mmCIF file with all atom_site columns, C-alpha atoms in Angstrom:
data_model
loop_
_atom_site.group_PDB
_atom_site.id
_atom_site.type_symbol
_atom_site.label_atom_id
_atom_site.label_alt_id
_atom_site.label_comp_id
_atom_site.label_asym_id
_atom_site.label_entity_id
_atom_site.label_seq_id
_atom_site.pdbx_PDB_ins_code
_atom_site.Cartn_x
_atom_site.Cartn_y
_atom_site.Cartn_z
_atom_site.occupancy
_atom_site.B_iso_or_equiv
_atom_site.pdbx_formal_charge
_atom_site.auth_seq_id
_atom_site.auth_comp_id
_atom_site.auth_asym_id
_atom_site.auth_atom_id
_atom_site.pdbx_PDB_model_num
ATOM 1   C CA . MET D 1 1   ? -30.410 45.094 -24.971 1.00 54.00 ? 1   MET D CA 1
ATOM 2   C CA . ARG D 1 2   ? -30.232 48.780 -24.152 1.00 65.00 ? 2   ARG D CA 1
ATOM 3   C CA . ASP D 1 3   ? -30.335 48.008 -20.428 1.00 84.00 ? 3   ASP D CA 1
ATOM 4   C CA . VAL D 1 4   ? -27.491 45.477 -20.779 1.00 85.00 ? 4   VAL D CA 1
ATOM 5   C CA . THR D 1 5   ? -25.409 48.033 -22.677 1.00 88.00 ? 5   THR D CA 1
ATOM 6   C CA . ALA D 1 6   ? -25.897 50.575 -19.898 1.00 91.00 ? 6   ALA D CA 1
ATOM 7   C CA . ILE D 1 7   ? -24.983 47.998 -17.238 1.00 92.00 ? 7   ILE D CA 1
ATOM 8   C CA . ILE D 1 8   ? -21.859 46.999 -19.196 1.00 91.00 ? 8   ILE D CA 1
ATOM 9   C CA . ASN D 1 9   ? -20.800 50.623 -19.587 1.00 91.00 ? 9   ASN D CA 1
ATOM 10  C CA . GLN D 1 10  ? -21.275 51.242 -15.852 1.00 93.00 ? 10  GLN D CA 1
ATOM 11  C CA . SER D 1 11  ? -19.388 48.025 -15.071 1.00 92.00 ? 11  SER D CA 1
ATOM 12  C CA . LYS D 1 12  ? -16.497 49.133 -17.264 1.00 91.00 ? 12  LYS D CA 1
ATOM 13  C CA . LYS D 1 13  ? -16.250 52.227 -15.061 1.00 91.00 ? 13  LYS D CA 1
ATOM 14  C CA . GLY D 1 14  ? -15.903 50.021 -11.980 1.00 89.00 ? 14  GLY D CA 1
ATOM 15  C CA . ASP D 1 15  ? -19.462 50.384 -10.674 1.00 92.00 ? 15  ASP D CA 1
ATOM 16  C CA . SER D 1 16  ? -19.774 47.359 -8.371  1.00 92.00 ? 16  SER D CA 1
ATOM 17  C CA . GLY D 1 17  ? -23.575 47.571 -8.347  1.00 94.00 ? 17  GLY D CA 1
ATOM 18  C CA . ALA D 1 18  ? -23.638 47.340 -12.138 1.00 94.00 ? 18  ALA D CA 1
ATOM 19  C CA . GLN D 1 19  ? -21.190 44.443 -12.024 1.00 93.00 ? 19  GLN D CA 1
ATOM 20  C CA . ARG D 1 20  ? -23.468 42.688 -9.565  1.00 94.00 ? 20  ARG D CA 1
ATOM 21  C CA . ARG D 1 21  ? -26.492 43.235 -11.880 1.00 94.00 ? 21  ARG D CA 1
ATOM 22  C CA . LEU D 1 22  ? -24.497 41.843 -14.800 1.00 93.00 ? 22  LEU D CA 1
ATOM 23  C CA . TYR D 1 23  ? -23.574 38.813 -12.731 1.00 95.00 ? 23  TYR D CA 1
ATOM 24  C CA . GLU D 1 24  ? -27.184 38.315 -11.624 1.00 95.00 ? 24  GLU D CA 1
ATOM 25  C CA . GLN D 1 25  ? -28.403 38.494 -15.212 1.00 94.00 ? 25  GLN D CA 1
ATOM 26  C CA . TYR D 1 26  ? -25.940 35.912 -16.615 1.00 95.00 ? 26  TYR D CA 1
ATOM 27  C CA . ARG D 1 27  ? -24.966 33.675 -13.695 1.00 95.00 ? 27  ARG D CA 1
ATOM 28  C CA . THR D 1 28  ? -27.370 30.870 -14.590 1.00 94.00 ? 28  THR D CA 1
ATOM 29  C CA . LEU D 1 29  ? -26.170 30.770 -18.203 1.00 95.00 ? 29  LEU D CA 1
ATOM 30  C CA . TRP D 1 30  ? -22.530 30.853 -17.122 1.00 96.00 ? 30  TRP D CA 1
ATOM 31  C CA . PHE D 1 31  ? -22.995 28.146 -14.520 1.00 95.00 ? 31  PHE D CA 1
ATOM 32  C CA . MET D 1 32  ? -24.837 25.907 -16.994 1.00 92.00 ? 32  MET D CA 1
ATOM 33  C CA . ILE D 1 33  ? -21.965 26.262 -19.465 1.00 93.00 ? 33  ILE D CA 1
ATOM 34  C CA . CYS D 1 34  ? -19.444 25.234 -16.803 1.00 94.00 ? 34  CYS D CA 1
ATOM 35  C CA . GLN D 1 35  ? -21.702 22.444 -15.585 1.00 92.00 ? 35  GLN D CA 1
ATOM 36  C CA . ARG D 1 36  ? -21.959 21.076 -19.130 1.00 90.00 ? 36  ARG D CA 1
ATOM 37  C CA . TYR D 1 37  ? -18.186 20.750 -19.407 1.00 91.00 ? 37  TYR D CA 1
ATOM 38  C CA . LEU D 1 38  ? -17.349 19.621 -15.884 1.00 91.00 ? 38  LEU D CA 1
ATOM 39  C CA . ARG D 1 39  ? -18.729 16.754 -13.862 1.00 85.00 ? 39  ARG D CA 1
ATOM 40  C CA . SER D 1 40  ? -18.430 18.218 -10.415 1.00 89.00 ? 40  SER D CA 1
ATOM 41  C CA . ARG D 1 41  ? -20.569 21.120 -9.230  1.00 92.00 ? 41  ARG D CA 1
ATOM 42  C CA . ASP D 1 42  ? -17.614 22.335 -7.162  1.00 94.00 ? 42  ASP D CA 1
ATOM 43  C CA . ASP D 1 43  ? -15.327 22.296 -10.221 1.00 93.00 ? 43  ASP D CA 1
ATOM 44  C CA . ALA D 1 44  ? -17.971 24.153 -12.234 1.00 94.00 ? 44  ALA D CA 1
ATOM 45  C CA . LEU D 1 45  ? -18.233 26.815 -9.518  1.00 95.00 ? 45  LEU D CA 1
ATOM 46  C CA . ASP D 1 46  ? -14.444 27.167 -9.297  1.00 95.00 ? 46  ASP D CA 1
ATOM 47  C CA . VAL D 1 47  ? -14.063 27.516 -13.050 1.00 96.00 ? 47  VAL D CA 1
ATOM 48  C CA . MET D 1 48  ? -16.952 29.955 -13.193 1.00 96.00 ? 48  MET D CA 1
ATOM 49  C CA . GLN D 1 49  ? -15.287 32.062 -10.495 1.00 96.00 ? 49  GLN D CA 1
ATOM 50  C CA . ASN D 1 50  ? -12.025 32.144 -12.472 1.00 95.00 ? 50  ASN D CA 1
ATOM 51  C CA . ALA D 1 51  ? -13.920 33.070 -15.620 1.00 96.00 ? 51  ALA D CA 1
ATOM 52  C CA . LEU D 1 52  ? -15.769 35.843 -13.787 1.00 96.00 ? 52  LEU D CA 1
ATOM 53  C CA . VAL D 1 53  ? -12.467 37.376 -12.764 1.00 94.00 ? 53  VAL D CA 1
ATOM 54  C CA . ARG D 1 54  ? -11.354 37.239 -16.387 1.00 95.00 ? 54  ARG D CA 1
ATOM 55  C CA . ILE D 1 55  ? -14.643 38.718 -17.625 1.00 95.00 ? 55  ILE D CA 1
ATOM 56  C CA . PHE D 1 56  ? -14.546 41.650 -15.241 1.00 93.00 ? 56  PHE D CA 1
ATOM 57  C CA . THR D 1 57  ? -10.837 42.362 -15.709 1.00 93.00 ? 57  THR D CA 1
ATOM 58  C CA . LYS D 1 58  ? -11.173 42.158 -19.509 1.00 93.00 ? 58  LYS D CA 1
ATOM 59  C CA . LEU D 1 59  ? -14.520 43.941 -19.715 1.00 93.00 ? 59  LEU D CA 1
ATOM 60  C CA . ASP D 1 60  ? -12.884 47.014 -21.231 1.00 91.00 ? 60  ASP D CA 1
ATOM 61  C CA . THR D 1 61  ? -11.905 44.862 -24.255 1.00 93.00 ? 61  THR D CA 1
ATOM 62  C CA . PHE D 1 62  ? -15.529 43.889 -24.960 1.00 92.00 ? 62  PHE D CA 1
ATOM 63  C CA . ASP D 1 63  ? -16.809 45.634 -28.080 1.00 89.00 ? 63  ASP D CA 1
ATOM 64  C CA . GLN D 1 64  ? -20.554 45.369 -28.649 1.00 85.00 ? 64  GLN D CA 1
ATOM 65  C CA . GLU D 1 65  ? -20.017 46.180 -32.318 1.00 87.00 ? 65  GLU D CA 1
ATOM 66  C CA . LEU D 1 66  ? -18.288 42.801 -32.711 1.00 88.00 ? 66  LEU D CA 1
ATOM 67  C CA . GLY D 1 67  ? -20.932 40.712 -30.980 1.00 88.00 ? 67  GLY D CA 1
ATOM 68  C CA . SER D 1 68  ? -23.154 40.256 -27.985 1.00 91.00 ? 68  SER D CA 1
ATOM 69  C CA . PHE D 1 69  ? -21.962 40.270 -24.409 1.00 94.00 ? 69  PHE D CA 1
ATOM 70  C CA . LYS D 1 70  ? -23.664 36.907 -23.949 1.00 93.00 ? 70  LYS D CA 1
ATOM 71  C CA . SER D 1 71  ? -21.539 35.336 -26.702 1.00 93.00 ? 71  SER D CA 1
ATOM 72  C CA . TRP D 1 72  ? -18.345 37.051 -25.572 1.00 95.00 ? 72  TRP D CA 1
ATOM 73  C CA . SER D 1 73  ? -18.738 36.039 -21.936 1.00 95.00 ? 73  SER D CA 1
ATOM 74  C CA . SER D 1 74  ? -19.875 32.510 -22.844 1.00 94.00 ? 74  SER D CA 1
ATOM 75  C CA . ARG D 1 75  ? -16.724 32.012 -24.892 1.00 93.00 ? 75  ARG D CA 1
ATOM 76  C CA . ILE D 1 76  ? -14.650 33.035 -21.874 1.00 95.00 ? 76  ILE D CA 1
ATOM 77  C CA . MET D 1 77  ? -16.522 30.438 -19.782 1.00 96.00 ? 77  MET D CA 1
ATOM 78  C CA . VAL D 1 78  ? -15.865 27.731 -22.396 1.00 94.00 ? 78  VAL D CA 1
ATOM 79  C CA . ASN D 1 79  ? -12.174 28.660 -22.616 1.00 92.00 ? 79  ASN D CA 1
ATOM 80  C CA . GLU D 1 80  ? -11.814 28.508 -18.833 1.00 94.00 ? 80  GLU D CA 1
ATOM 81  C CA . CYS D 1 81  ? -13.394 25.046 -18.845 1.00 93.00 ? 81  CYS D CA 1
ATOM 82  C CA . ILE D 1 82  ? -10.955 23.907 -21.527 1.00 90.00 ? 82  ILE D CA 1
ATOM 83  C CA . MET D 1 83  ? -7.981  25.289 -19.570 1.00 90.00 ? 83  MET D CA 1
ATOM 84  C CA . PHE D 1 84  ? -9.211  23.539 -16.422 1.00 92.00 ? 84  PHE D CA 1
ATOM 85  C CA . LEU D 1 85  ? -9.515  20.224 -18.237 1.00 88.00 ? 85  LEU D CA 1
ATOM 86  C CA . ARG D 1 86  ? -6.080  20.636 -19.829 1.00 85.00 ? 86  ARG D CA 1
ATOM 87  C CA . LYS D 1 87  ? -4.538  21.156 -16.390 1.00 85.00 ? 87  LYS D CA 1
ATOM 88  C CA . ARG D 1 88  ? -6.120  17.882 -15.370 1.00 82.00 ? 88  ARG D CA 1
ATOM 89  C CA . LYS D 1 89  ? -4.220  16.160 -18.198 1.00 74.00 ? 89  LYS D CA 1
ATOM 90  C CA . LEU D 1 90  ? -7.301  15.491 -20.253 1.00 65.00 ? 90  LEU D CA 1
ATOM 91  C CA . GLU D 1 91  ? -6.801  12.358 -22.321 1.00 62.00 ? 91  GLU D CA 1
ATOM 92  C CA . PHE D 1 92  ? -8.343  11.447 -25.625 1.00 62.00 ? 92  PHE D CA 1
ATOM 93  C CA . GLU D 1 93  ? -8.619  8.054  -27.210 1.00 57.00 ? 93  GLU D CA 1
ATOM 94  C CA . HIS D 1 94  ? -6.530  8.394  -30.363 1.00 55.00 ? 94  HIS D CA 1
ATOM 95  C CA . LEU D 1 95  ? -7.381  6.659  -33.604 1.00 50.00 ? 95  LEU D CA 1
ATOM 96  C CA . ASP D 1 96  ? -4.918  4.325  -35.239 1.00 48.00 ? 96  ASP D CA 1
ATOM 97  C CA . GLY D 1 97  ? -6.558  4.499  -38.643 1.00 49.00 ? 97  GLY D CA 1
ATOM 98  C CA . GLY D 1 98  ? -8.680  6.879  -40.634 1.00 50.00 ? 98  GLY D CA 1
ATOM 99  C CA . ASP D 1 99  ? -12.170 6.478  -39.238 1.00 50.00 ? 99  ASP D CA 1
ATOM 100 C CA . ASP D 1 100 ? -13.352 9.727  -40.815 1.00 49.00 ? 100 ASP D CA 1
ATOM 101 C CA . ASN D 1 101 ? -16.740 8.309  -41.743 1.00 51.00 ? 101 ASN D CA 1
ATOM 102 C CA . LEU D 1 102 ? -18.029 7.703  -38.223 1.00 51.00 ? 102 LEU D CA 1
ATOM 103 C CA . PHE D 1 103 ? -21.691 8.489  -37.748 1.00 48.00 ? 103 PHE D CA 1
ATOM 104 C CA . ILE D 1 104 ? -24.814 7.472  -35.900 1.00 44.00 ? 104 ILE D CA 1
ATOM 105 C CA . GLN D 1 105 ? -27.921 6.655  -37.839 1.00 47.00 ? 105 GLN D CA 1
ATOM 106 C CA . GLU D 1 106 ? -30.768 8.966  -36.916 1.00 47.00 ? 106 GLU D CA 1
ATOM 107 C CA . GLU D 1 107 ? -33.938 7.333  -35.674 1.00 50.00 ? 107 GLU D CA 1
ATOM 108 C CA . GLU D 1 108 ? -36.912 8.681  -33.746 1.00 53.00 ? 108 GLU D CA 1
ATOM 109 C CA . ASN D 1 109 ? -35.828 11.392 -31.334 1.00 57.00 ? 109 ASN D CA 1
ATOM 110 C CA . PRO D 1 110 ? -36.482 10.465 -27.676 1.00 58.00 ? 110 PRO D CA 1
ATOM 111 C CA . ILE D 1 111 ? -34.274 13.394 -26.628 1.00 59.00 ? 111 ILE D CA 1
ATOM 112 C CA . GLN D 1 112 ? -37.255 15.673 -27.100 1.00 65.00 ? 112 GLN D CA 1
ATOM 113 C CA . LYS D 1 113 ? -38.898 13.864 -24.190 1.00 70.00 ? 113 LYS D CA 1
ATOM 114 C CA . LEU D 1 114 ? -36.016 14.716 -21.834 1.00 74.00 ? 114 LEU D CA 1
ATOM 115 C CA . SER D 1 115 ? -35.633 17.874 -19.779 1.00 81.00 ? 115 SER D CA 1
ATOM 116 C CA . ALA D 1 116 ? -32.570 20.108 -20.113 1.00 78.00 ? 116 ALA D CA 1
ATOM 117 C CA . GLU D 1 117 ? -31.488 18.985 -16.649 1.00 81.00 ? 117 GLU D CA 1
ATOM 118 C CA . GLU D 1 118 ? -31.676 15.306 -17.629 1.00 84.00 ? 118 GLU D CA 1
ATOM 119 C CA . ILE D 1 119 ? -29.672 15.940 -20.790 1.00 83.00 ? 119 ILE D CA 1
ATOM 120 C CA . THR D 1 120 ? -27.051 17.925 -18.872 1.00 84.00 ? 120 THR D CA 1
ATOM 121 C CA . LYS D 1 121 ? -26.679 15.083 -16.356 1.00 86.00 ? 121 LYS D CA 1
ATOM 122 C CA . MET D 1 122 ? -26.176 12.607 -19.189 1.00 88.00 ? 122 MET D CA 1
ATOM 123 C CA . ILE D 1 123 ? -23.543 14.815 -20.794 1.00 89.00 ? 123 ILE D CA 1
ATOM 124 C CA . GLN D 1 124 ? -21.777 15.158 -17.436 1.00 88.00 ? 124 GLN D CA 1
ATOM 125 C CA . LYS D 1 125 ? -21.440 11.376 -17.213 1.00 90.00 ? 125 LYS D CA 1
ATOM 126 C CA . LEU D 1 126 ? -19.383 11.260 -20.412 1.00 91.00 ? 126 LEU D CA 1
ATOM 127 C CA . PRO D 1 127 ? -15.601 10.797 -20.111 1.00 92.00 ? 127 PRO D CA 1
ATOM 128 C CA . ASP D 1 128 ? -13.795 14.150 -20.209 1.00 90.00 ? 128 ASP D CA 1
ATOM 129 C CA . GLY D 1 129 ? -12.564 13.939 -23.815 1.00 91.00 ? 129 GLY D CA 1
ATOM 130 C CA . TYR D 1 130 ? -15.943 12.841 -25.144 1.00 93.00 ? 130 TYR D CA 1
ATOM 131 C CA . ARG D 1 131 ? -17.753 15.531 -23.161 1.00 92.00 ? 131 ARG D CA 1
ATOM 132 C CA . LEU D 1 132 ? -15.404 18.292 -24.252 1.00 93.00 ? 132 LEU D CA 1
ATOM 133 C CA . VAL D 1 133 ? -15.617 17.482 -27.965 1.00 94.00 ? 133 VAL D CA 1
ATOM 134 C CA . PHE D 1 134 ? -19.382 16.908 -27.756 1.00 94.00 ? 134 PHE D CA 1
ATOM 135 C CA . ASN D 1 135 ? -19.940 20.310 -26.149 1.00 92.00 ? 135 ASN D CA 1
ATOM 136 C CA . LEU D 1 136 ? -17.589 22.133 -28.501 1.00 93.00 ? 136 LEU D CA 1
ATOM 137 C CA . ASN D 1 137 ? -19.116 20.579 -31.622 1.00 94.00 ? 137 ASN D CA 1
ATOM 138 C CA . ILE D 1 138 ? -22.782 20.045 -30.829 1.00 91.00 ? 138 ILE D CA 1
ATOM 139 C CA . ILE D 1 139 ? -23.456 22.826 -28.323 1.00 88.00 ? 139 ILE D CA 1
ATOM 140 C CA . GLU D 1 140 ? -20.954 25.515 -29.326 1.00 89.00 ? 140 GLU D CA 1
ATOM 141 C CA . GLY D 1 141 ? -20.894 24.742 -33.066 1.00 90.00 ? 141 GLY D CA 1
ATOM 142 C CA . TYR D 1 142 ? -17.131 24.421 -33.619 1.00 92.00 ? 142 TYR D CA 1
ATOM 143 C CA . THR D 1 143 ? -15.926 22.309 -36.564 1.00 94.00 ? 143 THR D CA 1
ATOM 144 C CA . HIS D 1 144 ? -13.685 19.307 -36.029 1.00 94.00 ? 144 HIS D CA 1
ATOM 145 C CA . LYS D 1 145 ? -10.820 21.272 -37.560 1.00 95.00 ? 145 LYS D CA 1
ATOM 146 C CA . GLU D 1 146 ? -11.318 24.108 -35.045 1.00 93.00 ? 146 GLU D CA 1
ATOM 147 C CA . ILE D 1 147 ? -11.618 21.645 -32.157 1.00 93.00 ? 147 ILE D CA 1
ATOM 148 C CA . ALA D 1 148 ? -8.448  19.850 -33.254 1.00 92.00 ? 148 ALA D CA 1
ATOM 149 C CA . GLU D 1 149 ? -6.539  23.146 -33.308 1.00 91.00 ? 149 GLU D CA 1
ATOM 150 C CA . MET D 1 150 ? -7.940  24.246 -29.939 1.00 89.00 ? 150 MET D CA 1
ATOM 151 C CA . LEU D 1 151 ? -7.137  20.999 -28.189 1.00 90.00 ? 151 LEU D CA 1
ATOM 152 C CA . GLY D 1 152 ? -3.986  19.925 -30.011 1.00 89.00 ? 152 GLY D CA 1
ATOM 153 C CA . ILE D 1 153 ? -5.517  16.712 -31.357 1.00 92.00 ? 153 ILE D CA 1
ATOM 154 C CA . SER D 1 154 ? -6.175  15.408 -34.865 1.00 93.00 ? 154 SER D CA 1
ATOM 155 C CA . GLU D 1 155 ? -9.472  15.961 -36.648 1.00 94.00 ? 155 GLU D CA 1
ATOM 156 C CA . GLY D 1 156 ? -9.914  12.184 -36.657 1.00 94.00 ? 156 GLY D CA 1
ATOM 157 C CA . THR D 1 157 ? -9.577  12.080 -32.891 1.00 94.00 ? 157 THR D CA 1
ATOM 158 C CA . SER D 1 158 ? -12.154 14.844 -32.583 1.00 94.00 ? 158 SER D CA 1
ATOM 159 C CA . LYS D 1 159 ? -14.548 12.944 -34.835 1.00 95.00 ? 159 LYS D CA 1
ATOM 160 C CA . SER D 1 160 ? -13.936 9.727  -32.928 1.00 94.00 ? 160 SER D CA 1
ATOM 161 C CA . GLN D 1 161 ? -14.570 11.399 -29.569 1.00 95.00 ? 161 GLN D CA 1
ATOM 162 C CA . LEU D 1 162 ? -17.855 12.831 -30.884 1.00 95.00 ? 162 LEU D CA 1
ATOM 163 C CA . PHE D 1 163 ? -18.904 9.489  -32.346 1.00 95.00 ? 163 PHE D CA 1
ATOM 164 C CA . LYS D 1 164 ? -18.196 7.709  -29.072 1.00 94.00 ? 164 LYS D CA 1
ATOM 165 C CA . ALA D 1 165 ? -19.913 10.450 -27.045 1.00 93.00 ? 165 ALA D CA 1
ATOM 166 C CA . LYS D 1 166 ? -23.035 10.152 -29.175 1.00 92.00 ? 166 LYS D CA 1
ATOM 167 C CA . ASN D 1 167 ? -23.019 6.367  -28.800 1.00 92.00 ? 167 ASN D CA 1
ATOM 168 C CA . LEU D 1 168 ? -22.724 6.598  -25.011 1.00 93.00 ? 168 LEU D CA 1
ATOM 169 C CA . LEU D 1 169 ? -25.503 9.169  -24.873 1.00 90.00 ? 169 LEU D CA 1
ATOM 170 C CA . LYS D 1 170 ? -27.630 6.986  -27.120 1.00 88.00 ? 170 LYS D CA 1
ATOM 171 C CA . LYS D 1 171 ? -27.111 4.032  -24.757 1.00 89.00 ? 171 LYS D CA 1
ATOM 172 C CA . GLN D 1 172 ? -28.063 6.202  -21.762 1.00 86.00 ? 172 GLN D CA 1
ATOM 173 C CA . ILE D 1 173 ? -31.222 7.286  -23.551 1.00 84.00 ? 173 ILE D CA 1
ATOM 174 C CA . GLU D 1 174 ? -32.088 3.706  -24.544 1.00 82.00 ? 174 GLU D CA 1
ATOM 175 C CA . VAL D 1 175 ? -31.914 2.681  -20.895 1.00 80.00 ? 175 VAL D CA 1
ATOM 176 C CA . ILE D 1 176 ? -34.502 5.332  -20.049 1.00 75.00 ? 176 ILE D CA 1
ATOM 177 C CA . PHE D 1 177 ? -36.826 4.540  -22.931 1.00 70.00 ? 177 PHE D CA 1
#
């Protein structure tokens, strides 16, 4: 942690070597975040590049008293992915009625038998709206209310997208096992 703080402080002063070390330390995490949200490797790299520019131009606003650099920079990556998907006119399947009680019954957990790479590939196959809500809720921990506000959709739509994402993932897993 101390080393990261020193690298961040040097990076804030414009030290390109420190910026490079910061990039080297977090690039895999950042790329995996982008890859989780976007299907194409090229899109993930483009979004990551845009987020890197934002991270390094906004680095002086990072305050380690408020949280970790990992969390702060990861949030920037997620936000860049959301902006990219919005520009692509991301569409959600909207609910006509109140299906607020959507859920999947839990059974034995074959997911534990899958590698992170296999899970990421399955998530990437989801339609954009499903994938976005799944990542925001399951991976990032946002509530449906927060997701609805972020994306300009209803809570019901968020819940529906998550329900459908889980069902598609479940079907993908059933094919394997």
